[in-house]
Amino acid sequence: MATRLATPTLETERFILRPLDRSDASALFPTMSDPEQCRYLLDPAFTDLMTLEDWLCDAEWDGRSWSAIDRANGEVVARVVAMPRGERIAEVGYTTVVHRQGQRIAEECMRRLLKQLFEAEGHHRVYASTDPRNVASNRLLEKLGFRLEGHYLESVHTHEGWCDEYFWGLLAREWHGQAQ
């Protein structure tokens, strides 16, 4: 069994990304309980805070989760995750709280997470999967330098039924070529 990597505190100009804790669920709940915001997730919107807390802090989950804290006011504004998916490979994901969307929070936090994964931890490859209908998320991945590697038809069963998936990939050698 692989050793779980530590979840280090990371910093950007506007945010501190620290390990998520149970108390962060209350800040994420308005977003994670909104059916429109959860439309592209596997599971439906959460109906109660305790269930969200349990899901966010599931000890059986093999990934790492950070809360992005706004330096200006201490508010939890996003969650970013990295999940091991093989030797030096990680899958990433992100959620920005609904009232702060459109402020480039996910972009700034994901750039910092990618730097950690590639430069500090030596990952070879990072990937993400999205729903093709999730235009904002797909634009963000493209902006971060990910390449669309595949469109799988009806490949995942969600609370909405069978849905398509886009698969996006980014290699370490591609990351190093980016202007940071």
CSV table of N, CA and C in Angstrom, one decimal:
chain,number,residue,atom,x,y,z
A,1,MET,N,0.8,-1.2,0.0
A,1,MET,CA,0.0,0.0,0.0
A,1,MET,C,0.9,1.2,0.0
A,2,ALA,N,0.5,2.2,-0.8
A,2,ALA,CA,1.3,3.4,-0.9
A,2,ALA,C,1.1,4.3,0.3
A,3,THR,N,2.2,5.0,0.6
A,3,THR,CA,2.1,6.0,1.8
A,3,THR,C,1.3,7.2,1.3
A,4,ARG,N,0.4,7.7,2.1
A,4,ARG,CA,-0.3,8.9,1.8
A,4,ARG,C,0.6,10.1,2.0
A,5,LEU,N,0.6,10.9,1.0
A,5,LEU,CA,1.4,12.1,1.0
A,5,LEU,C,0.8,13.1,2.0
A,6,ALA,N,1.6,14.0,2.6
A,6,ALA,CA,1.2,15.0,3.5
A,6,ALA,C,0.4,16.1,2.6
A,7,THR,N,-0.4,16.8,3.3
A,7,THR,CA,-1.1,17.9,2.7
A,7,THR,C,-0.5,19.2,3.2
A,8,PRO,N,0.5,19.7,2.5
A,8,PRO,CA,1.2,20.9,2.9
A,8,PRO,C,0.3,22.2,2.8
A,9,THR,N,0.6,23.2,3.6
A,9,THR,CA,0.0,24.5,3.4
A,9,THR,C,0.7,25.1,2.2
A,10,LEU,N,-0.1,25.7,1.3
A,10,LEU,CA,0.5,26.3,0.1
A,10,LEU,C,0.0,27.8,0.1
A,11,GLU,N,0.7,28.6,-0.6
A,11,GLU,CA,0.3,30.0,-0.6
A,11,GLU,C,0.3,30.6,-2.0
A,12,THR,N,-0.6,31.5,-2.3
A,12,THR,CA,-0.6,32.3,-3.5
A,12,THR,C,-0.7,33.8,-3.1
A,13,GLU,N,-0.7,34.6,-4.0
A,13,GLU,CA,-0.8,36.1,-3.7
A,13,GLU,C,-2.0,36.4,-2.9
A,14,ARG,N,-3.2,35.8,-3.2
A,14,ARG,CA,-4.4,36.1,-2.6
A,14,ARG,C,-4.9,35.1,-1.5
A,15,PHE,N,-4.4,33.9,-1.6
A,15,PHE,CA,-5.0,32.8,-0.8
A,15,PHE,C,-3.9,32.0,-0.1
A,16,ILE,N,-4.4,31.4,1.0
A,16,ILE,CA,-3.6,30.3,1.7
A,16,ILE,C,-4.4,29.1,1.5
A,17,LEU,N,-3.7,28.0,1.0
A,17,LEU,CA,-4.4,26.7,0.8
A,17,LEU,C,-3.9,25.9,1.9
A,18,ARG,N,-4.8,25.5,2.9
A,18,ARG,CA,-4.4,24.7,4.0
A,18,ARG,C,-5.2,23.4,4.0
A,19,PRO,N,-4.8,22.4,4.7
A,19,PRO,CA,-5.6,21.2,4.7
A,19,PRO,C,-7.0,21.5,5.2
A,20,LEU,N,-8.0,20.9,4.4
A,20,LEU,CA,-9.4,21.1,4.7
A,20,LEU,C,-9.7,20.5,6.1
A,21,ASP,N,-10.5,21.1,6.9
A,21,ASP,CA,-11.0,20.5,8.1
A,21,ASP,C,-12.5,20.6,8.2
A,22,ARG,N,-13.0,19.8,9.1
A,22,ARG,CA,-14.5,19.6,9.2
A,22,ARG,C,-15.2,20.9,9.2
A,23,SER,N,-14.7,21.9,9.9
A,23,SER,CA,-15.4,23.2,10.1
A,23,SER,C,-15.5,24.0,8.8
A,24,ASP,N,-14.8,23.6,7.7
A,24,ASP,CA,-14.9,24.3,6.4
A,24,ASP,C,-16.2,23.9,5.7
A,25,ALA,N,-16.8,22.9,6.1
A,25,ALA,CA,-18.0,22.4,5.4
A,25,ALA,C,-19.1,23.5,5.5
A,26,SER,N,-19.2,24.2,6.5
A,26,SER,CA,-20.3,25.3,6.6
A,26,SER,C,-20.1,26.3,5.5
A,27,ALA,N,-18.9,26.7,5.2
A,27,ALA,CA,-18.6,27.7,4.1
A,27,ALA,C,-18.9,27.1,2.7
A,28,LEU,N,-18.7,25.8,2.6
A,28,LEU,CA,-18.9,25.1,1.3
A,28,LEU,C,-20.4,24.7,1.1
A,29,PHE,N,-21.1,24.6,2.2
A,29,PHE,CA,-22.5,24.0,2.1
A,29,PHE,C,-23.4,24.8,1.2
A,30,PRO,N,-23.4,26.1,1.2
A,30,PRO,CA,-24.3,26.8,0.2
A,30,PRO,C,-24.1,26.4,-1.2
A,31,THR,N,-22.9,26.2,-1.6
A,31,THR,CA,-22.5,25.7,-2.9
A,31,THR,C,-22.9,24.3,-3.1
A,32,MET,N,-22.4,23.4,-2.2
A,32,MET,CA,-22.6,22.0,-2.3
A,32,MET,C,-24.0,21.5,-2.1
A,33,SER,N,-24.9,22.4,-1.6
A,33,SER,CA,-26.3,22.1,-1.4
A,33,SER,C,-27.2,22.6,-2.6
A,34,ASP,N,-26.6,23.3,-3.5
A,34,ASP,CA,-27.3,23.9,-4.6
A,34,ASP,C,-27.3,23.0,-5.8
A,35,PRO,N,-28.5,22.5,-6.2
A,35,PRO,CA,-28.6,21.5,-7.3
A,35,PRO,C,-27.9,22.1,-8.6
A,36,GLU,N,-28.0,23.3,-8.9
A,36,GLU,CA,-27.4,23.9,-10.1
A,36,GLU,C,-25.9,23.8,-10.0
A,37,GLN,N,-25.3,24.1,-8.8
A,37,GLN,CA,-23.9,24.0,-8.6
A,37,GLN,C,-23.4,22.6,-8.7
A,38,CYS,N,-24.2,21.6,-8.3
A,38,CYS,CA,-23.8,20.2,-8.3
A,38,CYS,C,-24.2,19.4,-9.5
A,39,ARG,N,-24.7,20.1,-10.5
A,39,ARG,CA,-25.2,19.5,-11.7
A,39,ARG,C,-24.2,18.5,-12.3
A,40,TYR,N,-22.9,18.9,-12.3
A,40,TYR,CA,-21.9,18.1,-13.0
A,40,TYR,C,-21.1,17.1,-12.1
A,41,LEU,N,-21.6,17.0,-10.9
A,41,LEU,CA,-20.9,16.1,-10.0
A,41,LEU,C,-21.6,14.7,-10.1
A,42,LEU,N,-20.9,13.7,-9.5
A,42,LEU,CA,-21.4,12.3,-9.5
A,42,LEU,C,-22.7,12.2,-8.7
A,43,ASP,N,-22.7,12.8,-7.5
A,43,ASP,CA,-23.8,12.7,-6.6
A,43,ASP,C,-24.6,14.0,-6.6
A,44,PRO,N,-25.9,14.0,-6.2
A,44,PRO,CA,-26.7,15.2,-6.1
A,44,PRO,C,-26.2,16.1,-5.0
A,45,ALA,N,-26.8,17.3,-5.0
A,45,ALA,CA,-26.6,18.3,-4.0
A,45,ALA,C,-26.8,17.7,-2.6
A,46,PHE,N,-26.0,18.1,-1.7
A,46,PHE,CA,-26.1,17.7,-0.3
A,46,PHE,C,-27.3,18.3,0.4
A,47,THR,N,-28.0,17.6,1.2
A,47,THR,CA,-29.2,18.1,1.8
A,47,THR,C,-29.0,18.5,3.3
A,48,ASP,N,-27.9,18.1,3.9
A,48,ASP,CA,-27.6,18.5,5.2
A,48,ASP,C,-26.1,18.7,5.5
A,49,LEU,N,-25.8,19.5,6.4
A,49,LEU,CA,-24.4,19.9,6.6
A,49,LEU,C,-23.6,18.7,7.2
A,50,MET,N,-24.2,17.9,8.0
A,50,MET,CA,-23.4,16.8,8.6
A,50,MET,C,-23.0,15.8,7.5
A,51,THR,N,-23.9,15.5,6.6
A,51,THR,CA,-23.5,14.6,5.5
A,51,THR,C,-22.4,15.2,4.6
A,52,LEU,N,-22.4,16.5,4.4
A,52,LEU,CA,-21.3,17.1,3.7
A,52,LEU,C,-20.0,17.0,4.5
A,53,GLU,N,-20.1,17.3,5.8
A,53,GLU,CA,-18.9,17.2,6.6
A,53,GLU,C,-18.3,15.8,6.5
A,54,ASP,N,-19.2,14.7,6.6
A,54,ASP,CA,-18.7,13.3,6.6
A,54,ASP,C,-18.1,13.0,5.2
A,55,TRP,N,-18.6,13.5,4.2
A,55,TRP,CA,-18.1,13.3,2.8
A,55,TRP,C,-16.8,14.0,2.6
A,56,LEU,N,-16.7,15.2,3.1
A,56,LEU,CA,-15.4,16.0,2.9
A,56,LEU,C,-14.3,15.4,3.7
A,57,CYS,N,-14.6,14.8,4.8
A,57,CYS,CA,-13.6,14.3,5.8
A,57,CYS,C,-13.6,12.8,5.9
A,58,ASP,N,-14.0,12.1,4.8
A,58,ASP,CA,-14.0,10.6,4.8
A,58,ASP,C,-12.6,10.1,4.9
A,59,ALA,N,-12.4,9.3,6.0
A,59,ALA,CA,-11.0,8.8,6.3
A,59,ALA,C,-10.7,7.7,5.2
A,60,GLU,N,-11.6,7.1,4.6
A,60,GLU,CA,-11.4,6.1,3.6
A,60,GLU,C,-10.9,6.7,2.2
A,61,TRP,N,-11.2,7.9,2.0
A,61,TRP,CA,-10.9,8.6,0.7
A,61,TRP,C,-9.4,8.7,0.6
A,62,ASP,N,-8.8,8.4,-0.6
A,62,ASP,CA,-7.4,8.3,-0.7
A,62,ASP,C,-6.7,9.7,-1.2
A,63,GLY,N,-7.5,10.7,-1.3
A,63,GLY,CA,-7.0,12.0,-1.8
A,63,GLY,C,-6.6,12.9,-0.8
A,64,ARG,N,-6.1,14.1,-1.2
A,64,ARG,CA,-5.8,15.2,-0.3
A,64,ARG,C,-6.7,16.4,-0.7
A,65,SER,N,-7.1,17.1,0.3
A,65,SER,CA,-8.0,18.2,0.1
A,65,SER,C,-7.5,19.5,0.8
A,66,TRP,N,-7.6,20.6,0.1
A,66,TRP,CA,-7.2,21.9,0.6
A,66,TRP,C,-8.4,22.8,0.6
A,67,SER,N,-8.4,23.7,1.6
A,67,SER,CA,-9.4,24.8,1.6
A,67,SER,C,-8.6,26.0,1.2
A,68,ALA,N,-9.1,26.8,0.3
A,68,ALA,CA,-8.5,28.1,-0.1
A,68,ALA,C,-9.1,29.2,0.8
A,69,ILE,N,-8.2,29.8,1.6
A,69,ILE,CA,-8.6,30.9,2.5
A,69,ILE,C,-8.2,32.2,1.9
A,70,ASP,N,-9.2,33.1,1.8
A,70,ASP,CA,-8.9,34.5,1.3
A,70,ASP,C,-8.0,35.2,2.4
A,71,ARG,N,-6.8,35.7,2.0
A,71,ARG,CA,-5.9,36.4,2.9
A,71,ARG,C,-6.6,37.7,3.4
A,72,ALA,N,-7.4,38.3,2.6
A,72,ALA,CA,-8.0,39.6,3.0
A,72,ALA,C,-9.0,39.5,4.1
A,73,ASN,N,-9.8,38.4,4.1
A,73,ASN,CA,-10.9,38.3,5.1
A,73,ASN,C,-11.0,37.0,5.8
A,74,GLY,N,-10.2,36.0,5.5
A,74,GLY,CA,-10.2,34.7,6.2
A,74,GLY,C,-11.3,33.8,5.7
A,75,GLU,N,-12.0,34.2,4.7
A,75,GLU,CA,-13.1,33.4,4.2
A,75,GLU,C,-12.7,32.2,3.4
A,76,VAL,N,-13.3,31.0,3.6
A,76,VAL,CA,-13.1,29.8,2.8
A,76,VAL,C,-13.8,30.1,1.4
A,77,VAL,N,-13.0,30.1,0.4
A,77,VAL,CA,-13.5,30.5,-1.0
A,77,VAL,C,-13.5,29.3,-2.0
A,78,ALA,N,-12.8,28.3,-1.7
A,78,ALA,CA,-12.7,27.2,-2.6
A,78,ALA,C,-12.1,25.9,-1.9
A,79,ARG,N,-12.3,24.8,-2.6
A,79,ARG,CA,-11.6,23.5,-2.2
A,79,ARG,C,-10.9,23.0,-3.5
A,80,VAL,N,-9.7,22.6,-3.3
A,80,VAL,CA,-9.0,21.9,-4.4
A,80,VAL,C,-8.5,20.6,-3.9
A,81,VAL,N,-8.4,19.6,-4.8
A,81,VAL,CA,-8.1,18.2,-4.4
A,81,VAL,C,-7.1,17.6,-5.3
A,82,ALA,N,-6.3,16.7,-4.8
A,82,ALA,CA,-5.4,15.9,-5.6
A,82,ALA,C,-5.5,14.5,-5.2
A,83,MET,N,-5.7,13.5,-6.1
A,83,MET,CA,-5.9,12.1,-5.8
A,83,MET,C,-4.9,11.3,-6.5
A,84,PRO,N,-4.2,10.4,-5.8
A,84,PRO,CA,-3.2,9.5,-6.5
A,84,PRO,C,-3.9,8.6,-7.4
A,85,ARG,N,-3.3,8.4,-8.6
A,85,ARG,CA,-3.9,7.6,-9.6
A,85,ARG,C,-2.9,6.7,-10.3
A,86,GLY,N,-1.8,6.4,-9.6
A,86,GLY,CA,-0.7,5.6,-10.2
A,86,GLY,C,0.6,6.2,-9.8
A,87,GLU,N,1.7,5.6,-10.3
A,87,GLU,CA,3.0,6.1,-10.0
A,87,GLU,C,3.2,7.5,-10.6
A,88,ARG,N,3.4,8.5,-9.7
A,88,ARG,CA,3.6,9.8,-10.1
A,88,ARG,C,2.5,10.4,-11.0
A,89,ILE,N,1.3,10.0,-10.8
A,89,ILE,CA,0.1,10.5,-11.5
A,89,ILE,C,-0.9,10.9,-10.5
A,90,ALA,N,-1.6,12.1,-10.7
A,90,ALA,CA,-2.6,12.5,-9.9
A,90,ALA,C,-3.8,13.1,-10.7
A,91,GLU,N,-5.0,12.9,-10.1
A,91,GLU,CA,-6.2,13.5,-10.7
A,91,GLU,C,-6.5,14.7,-9.8
A,92,VAL,N,-6.9,15.8,-10.4
A,92,VAL,CA,-7.2,17.0,-9.6
A,92,VAL,C,-8.6,17.5,-9.8
A,93,GLY,N,-9.1,18.3,-8.9
A,93,GLY,CA,-10.4,18.8,-9.0
A,93,GLY,C,-10.5,20.1,-8.1
A,94,TYR,N,-11.6,20.8,-8.3
A,94,TYR,CA,-11.8,22.1,-7.6
A,94,TYR,C,-13.2,22.5,-7.6
A,95,THR,N,-13.6,23.3,-6.5
A,95,THR,CA,-14.9,23.9,-6.4
A,95,THR,C,-14.7,25.3,-5.8
A,96,THR,N,-15.3,26.2,-6.4
A,96,THR,CA,-15.3,27.6,-5.9
A,96,THR,C,-16.6,27.9,-5.3
A,97,VAL,N,-16.7,28.5,-4.1
A,97,VAL,CA,-18.0,28.9,-3.5
A,97,VAL,C,-18.7,29.8,-4.5
A,98,VAL,N,-20.0,29.6,-4.5
A,98,VAL,CA,-20.9,30.2,-5.5
A,98,VAL,C,-20.8,31.7,-5.5
A,99,HIS,N,-20.7,32.3,-4.4
A,99,HIS,CA,-20.7,33.8,-4.4
A,99,HIS,C,-19.4,34.4,-4.7
A,100,ARG,N,-18.4,33.6,-5.0
A,100,ARG,CA,-17.0,34.1,-5.4
A,100,ARG,C,-16.6,33.6,-6.8
A,101,GLN,N,-17.5,32.9,-7.5
A,101,GLN,CA,-17.2,32.4,-8.8
A,101,GLN,C,-17.0,33.6,-9.7
A,102,GLY,N,-16.1,33.4,-10.7
A,102,GLY,CA,-15.8,34.4,-11.7
A,102,GLY,C,-14.7,35.3,-11.3
A,103,GLN,N,-14.0,35.0,-10.1
A,103,GLN,CA,-12.9,35.9,-9.6
A,103,GLN,C,-11.6,35.2,-9.8
A,104,ARG,N,-11.5,34.2,-10.6
A,104,ARG,CA,-10.2,33.5,-11.0
A,104,ARG,C,-9.6,32.8,-9.8
A,105,ILE,N,-10.4,32.5,-8.8
A,105,ILE,CA,-9.9,31.8,-7.6
A,105,ILE,C,-9.4,30.4,-7.9
A,106,ALA,N,-10.2,29.7,-8.7
A,106,ALA,CA,-9.8,28.3,-9.0
A,106,ALA,C,-8.5,28.3,-9.9
A,107,GLU,N,-8.4,29.3,-10.8
A,107,GLU,CA,-7.2,29.3,-11.6
A,107,GLU,C,-5.9,29.6,-10.7
A,108,GLU,N,-6.0,30.5,-9.8
A,108,GLU,CA,-4.9,30.9,-9.0
A,108,GLU,C,-4.5,29.7,-8.1
A,109,CYS,N,-5.5,29.1,-7.5
A,109,CYS,CA,-5.3,28.0,-6.6
A,109,CYS,C,-4.8,26.7,-7.3
A,110,MET,N,-5.3,26.5,-8.5
A,110,MET,CA,-4.9,25.3,-9.2
A,110,MET,C,-3.5,25.5,-9.8
A,111,ARG,N,-3.1,26.7,-10.2
A,111,ARG,CA,-1.7,26.9,-10.6
A,111,ARG,C,-0.7,26.6,-9.4
A,112,ARG,N,-1.1,27.0,-8.2
A,112,ARG,CA,-0.3,26.7,-7.1
A,112,ARG,C,-0.2,25.2,-6.8
A,113,LEU,N,-1.4,24.5,-6.9
A,113,LEU,CA,-1.4,23.1,-6.7
A,113,LEU,C,-0.6,22.3,-7.7
A,114,LEU,N,-0.7,22.8,-9.0
A,114,LEU,CA,0.1,22.1,-10.0
A,114,LEU,C,1.6,22.3,-9.8
A,115,LYS,N,2.0,23.5,-9.4
A,115,LYS,CA,3.4,23.7,-9.0
A,115,LYS,C,3.8,22.7,-7.9
A,116,GLN,N,3.0,22.6,-6.9
A,116,GLN,CA,3.3,21.6,-5.9
A,116,GLN,C,3.5,20.2,-6.4
A,117,LEU,N,2.5,19.8,-7.2
A,117,LEU,CA,2.5,18.4,-7.7
A,117,LEU,C,3.7,18.2,-8.6
A,118,PHE,N,4.0,19.1,-9.6
A,118,PHE,CA,5.1,18.8,-10.5
A,118,PHE,C,6.4,19.2,-10.0
A,119,GLU,N,6.6,20.3,-9.3
A,119,GLU,CA,7.9,20.8,-8.9
A,119,GLU,C,8.3,20.2,-7.6
A,120,ALA,N,7.5,20.2,-6.6
A,120,ALA,CA,7.9,19.7,-5.3
A,120,ALA,C,7.7,18.2,-5.1
A,121,GLU,N,6.7,17.6,-5.7
A,121,GLU,CA,6.5,16.2,-5.5
A,121,GLU,C,6.9,15.3,-6.7
A,122,GLY,N,7.3,15.9,-7.8
A,122,GLY,CA,7.8,15.2,-8.9
A,122,GLY,C,6.8,14.3,-9.7
A,123,HIS,N,5.6,14.8,-9.8
A,123,HIS,CA,4.6,14.1,-10.6
A,123,HIS,C,5.0,14.1,-12.0
A,124,HIS,N,4.7,13.1,-12.7
A,124,HIS,CA,4.9,13.0,-14.2
A,124,HIS,C,3.7,13.5,-15.0
A,125,ARG,N,2.5,13.2,-14.4
A,125,ARG,CA,1.3,13.5,-15.1
A,125,ARG,C,0.2,13.9,-14.2
A,126,VAL,N,-0.6,14.9,-14.6
A,126,VAL,CA,-1.8,15.3,-13.8
A,126,VAL,C,-2.9,15.3,-14.8
A,127,TYR,N,-4.1,14.8,-14.3
A,127,TYR,CA,-5.3,14.9,-15.2
A,127,TYR,C,-6.5,15.3,-14.5
A,128,ALA,N,-7.5,15.6,-15.2
A,128,ALA,CA,-8.8,16.0,-14.7
A,128,ALA,C,-9.9,15.4,-15.6
A,129,SER,N,-11.1,15.2,-15.1
A,129,SER,CA,-12.2,14.8,-15.9
A,129,SER,C,-13.3,15.8,-15.6
A,130,THR,N,-14.0,16.1,-16.7
A,130,THR,CA,-15.1,17.1,-16.6
A,130,THR,C,-16.3,16.6,-17.4
A,131,ASP,N,-17.5,17.2,-17.1
A,131,ASP,CA,-18.6,17.0,-18.0
A,131,ASP,C,-18.5,18.0,-19.1
A,132,PRO,N,-18.6,17.5,-20.4
A,132,PRO,CA,-18.5,18.4,-21.5
A,132,PRO,C,-19.4,19.7,-21.4
A,133,ARG,N,-20.5,19.6,-20.7
A,133,ARG,CA,-21.4,20.7,-20.6
A,133,ARG,C,-20.8,21.8,-19.6
A,134,ASN,N,-19.8,21.5,-18.8
A,134,ASN,CA,-19.3,22.4,-17.8
A,134,ASN,C,-18.3,23.3,-18.5
A,135,VAL,N,-18.8,24.3,-19.2
A,135,VAL,CA,-18.0,25.2,-20.0
A,135,VAL,C,-16.9,25.9,-19.2
A,136,ALA,N,-17.3,26.4,-18.0
A,136,ALA,CA,-16.3,27.2,-17.2
A,136,ALA,C,-15.1,26.3,-16.8
A,137,SER,N,-15.4,25.1,-16.4
A,137,SER,CA,-14.4,24.2,-15.9
A,137,SER,C,-13.5,23.8,-17.1
A,138,ASN,N,-14.1,23.5,-18.2
A,138,ASN,CA,-13.3,23.2,-19.4
A,138,ASN,C,-12.4,24.3,-19.9
A,139,ARG,N,-12.9,25.5,-19.8
A,139,ARG,CA,-12.1,26.7,-20.2
A,139,ARG,C,-10.9,26.8,-19.2
A,140,LEU,N,-11.2,26.6,-17.9
A,140,LEU,CA,-10.1,26.8,-16.9
A,140,LEU,C,-9.0,25.8,-17.2
A,141,LEU,N,-9.3,24.5,-17.4
A,141,LEU,CA,-8.3,23.5,-17.7
A,141,LEU,C,-7.5,23.8,-18.9
A,142,GLU,N,-8.2,24.3,-19.9
A,142,GLU,CA,-7.4,24.7,-21.2
A,142,GLU,C,-6.5,25.9,-20.8
A,143,LYS,N,-6.9,26.8,-20.1
A,143,LYS,CA,-6.1,28.0,-19.7
A,143,LYS,C,-4.9,27.6,-18.9
A,144,LEU,N,-5.1,26.5,-18.0
A,144,LEU,CA,-4.0,26.0,-17.2
A,144,LEU,C,-3.0,25.2,-18.0
A,145,GLY,N,-3.3,24.9,-19.3
A,145,GLY,CA,-2.3,24.2,-20.1
A,145,GLY,C,-2.7,22.8,-20.4
A,146,PHE,N,-3.8,22.3,-19.8
A,146,PHE,CA,-4.2,20.9,-20.0
A,146,PHE,C,-4.6,20.8,-21.5
A,147,ARG,N,-4.5,19.6,-22.0
A,147,ARG,CA,-4.9,19.2,-23.3
A,147,ARG,C,-6.0,18.3,-23.2
A,148,LEU,N,-7.1,18.5,-24.1
A,148,LEU,CA,-8.2,17.6,-24.1
A,148,LEU,C,-7.7,16.3,-24.8
A,149,GLU,N,-7.8,15.2,-24.0
A,149,GLU,CA,-7.3,13.9,-24.5
A,149,GLU,C,-8.4,12.9,-25.0
A,150,GLY,N,-9.6,13.2,-24.5
A,150,GLY,CA,-10.6,12.3,-24.9
A,150,GLY,C,-12.0,12.7,-24.5
A,151,HIS,N,-13.0,12.3,-25.3
A,151,HIS,CA,-14.4,12.5,-25.0
A,151,HIS,C,-15.0,11.1,-25.0
A,152,TYR,N,-15.4,10.7,-23.8
A,152,TYR,CA,-16.0,9.4,-23.6
A,152,TYR,C,-17.5,9.5,-23.5
A,153,LEU,N,-18.2,8.8,-24.3
A,153,LEU,CA,-19.6,8.9,-24.4
A,153,LEU,C,-20.3,8.1,-23.3
A,154,GLU,N,-21.2,8.7,-22.6
A,154,GLU,CA,-22.0,8.0,-21.6
A,154,GLU,C,-21.1,7.1,-20.7
A,155,SER,N,-20.0,7.6,-20.2
A,155,SER,CA,-19.0,6.8,-19.5
A,155,SER,C,-19.2,6.8,-18.0
A,156,VAL,N,-20.0,7.7,-17.5
A,156,VAL,CA,-20.1,7.8,-16.0
A,156,VAL,C,-21.6,7.9,-15.6
A,157,HIS,N,-22.0,7.1,-14.6
A,157,HIS,CA,-23.3,7.2,-14.1
A,157,HIS,C,-23.4,8.2,-13.0
A,158,THR,N,-24.2,9.2,-13.1
A,158,THR,CA,-24.3,10.3,-12.1
A,158,THR,C,-25.8,10.3,-11.6
A,159,HIS,N,-26.0,11.3,-10.7
A,159,HIS,CA,-27.4,11.5,-10.3
A,159,HIS,C,-28.3,11.9,-11.4
A,160,GLU,N,-27.8,12.3,-12.5
A,160,GLU,CA,-28.6,12.7,-13.7
A,160,GLU,C,-28.7,11.6,-14.7
A,161,GLY,N,-28.1,10.5,-14.5
A,161,GLY,CA,-28.1,9.4,-15.5
A,161,GLY,C,-26.7,9.2,-16.1
A,162,TRP,N,-26.7,8.6,-17.2
A,162,TRP,CA,-25.4,8.4,-17.9
A,162,TRP,C,-24.9,9.7,-18.6
A,163,CYS,N,-23.7,10.1,-18.3
A,163,CYS,CA,-23.2,11.3,-18.8
A,163,CYS,C,-21.8,11.1,-19.5
A,164,ASP,N,-21.5,12.0,-20.5
A,164,ASP,CA,-20.3,12.0,-21.1
A,164,ASP,C,-19.2,12.6,-20.2
A,165,GLU,N,-17.9,12.3,-20.5
A,165,GLU,CA,-16.8,12.8,-19.8
A,165,GLU,C,-15.7,13.3,-20.8
A,166,TYR,N,-15.1,14.5,-20.5
A,166,TYR,CA,-13.9,14.9,-21.1
A,166,TYR,C,-12.8,14.5,-20.2
A,167,PHE,N,-11.7,14.1,-20.8
A,167,PHE,CA,-10.4,13.8,-20.0
A,167,PHE,C,-9.4,14.7,-20.5
A,168,TRP,N,-8.8,15.4,-19.5
A,168,TRP,CA,-7.8,16.5,-19.8
A,168,TRP,C,-6.5,16.0,-19.2
A,169,GLY,N,-5.3,16.2,-19.8
A,169,GLY,CA,-4.1,15.8,-19.3
A,169,GLY,C,-3.0,16.9,-19.4
A,170,LEU,N,-2.0,16.8,-18.5
A,170,LEU,CA,-0.9,17.7,-18.5
A,170,LEU,C,0.3,17.0,-18.0
A,171,LEU,N,1.4,17.0,-18.7
A,171,LEU,CA,2.6,16.4,-18.4
A,171,LEU,C,3.6,17.3,-17.7
A,172,ALA,N,4.5,16.8,-16.9
A,172,ALA,CA,5.4,17.7,-16.2
A,172,ALA,C,6.2,18.5,-17.2
A,173,ARG,N,6.6,17.9,-18.3
A,173,ARG,CA,7.5,18.6,-19.3
A,173,ARG,C,6.6,19.8,-20.0
A,174,GLU,N,5.3,19.6,-20.1
A,174,GLU,CA,4.5,20.7,-20.6
A,174,GLU,C,4.3,21.8,-19.6
A,175,TRP,N,4.2,21.4,-18.3
A,175,TRP,CA,4.1,22.4,-17.2
A,175,TRP,C,5.4,23.3,-17.1
A,176,HIS,N,6.5,22.7,-17.2
A,176,HIS,CA,7.8,23.4,-17.1
A,176,HIS,C,7.9,24.4,-18.2
A,177,GLY,N,7.2,24.2,-19.3
A,177,GLY,CA,7.3,25.2,-20.4
A,177,GLY,C,6.4,26.4,-20.3
A,178,GLN,N,5.5,26.4,-19.2
A,178,GLN,CA,4.6,27.5,-19.0
A,178,GLN,C,5.3,28.7,-18.3
A,179,ALA,N,4.8,29.8,-18.7
A,179,ALA,CA,5.2,31.0,-17.9
A,179,ALA,C,4.4,31.0,-16.6
A,180,GLN,N,5.1,31.0,-15.5
A,180,GLN,CA,4.4,31.0,-14.2
A,180,GLN,C,4.3,32.4,-13.8
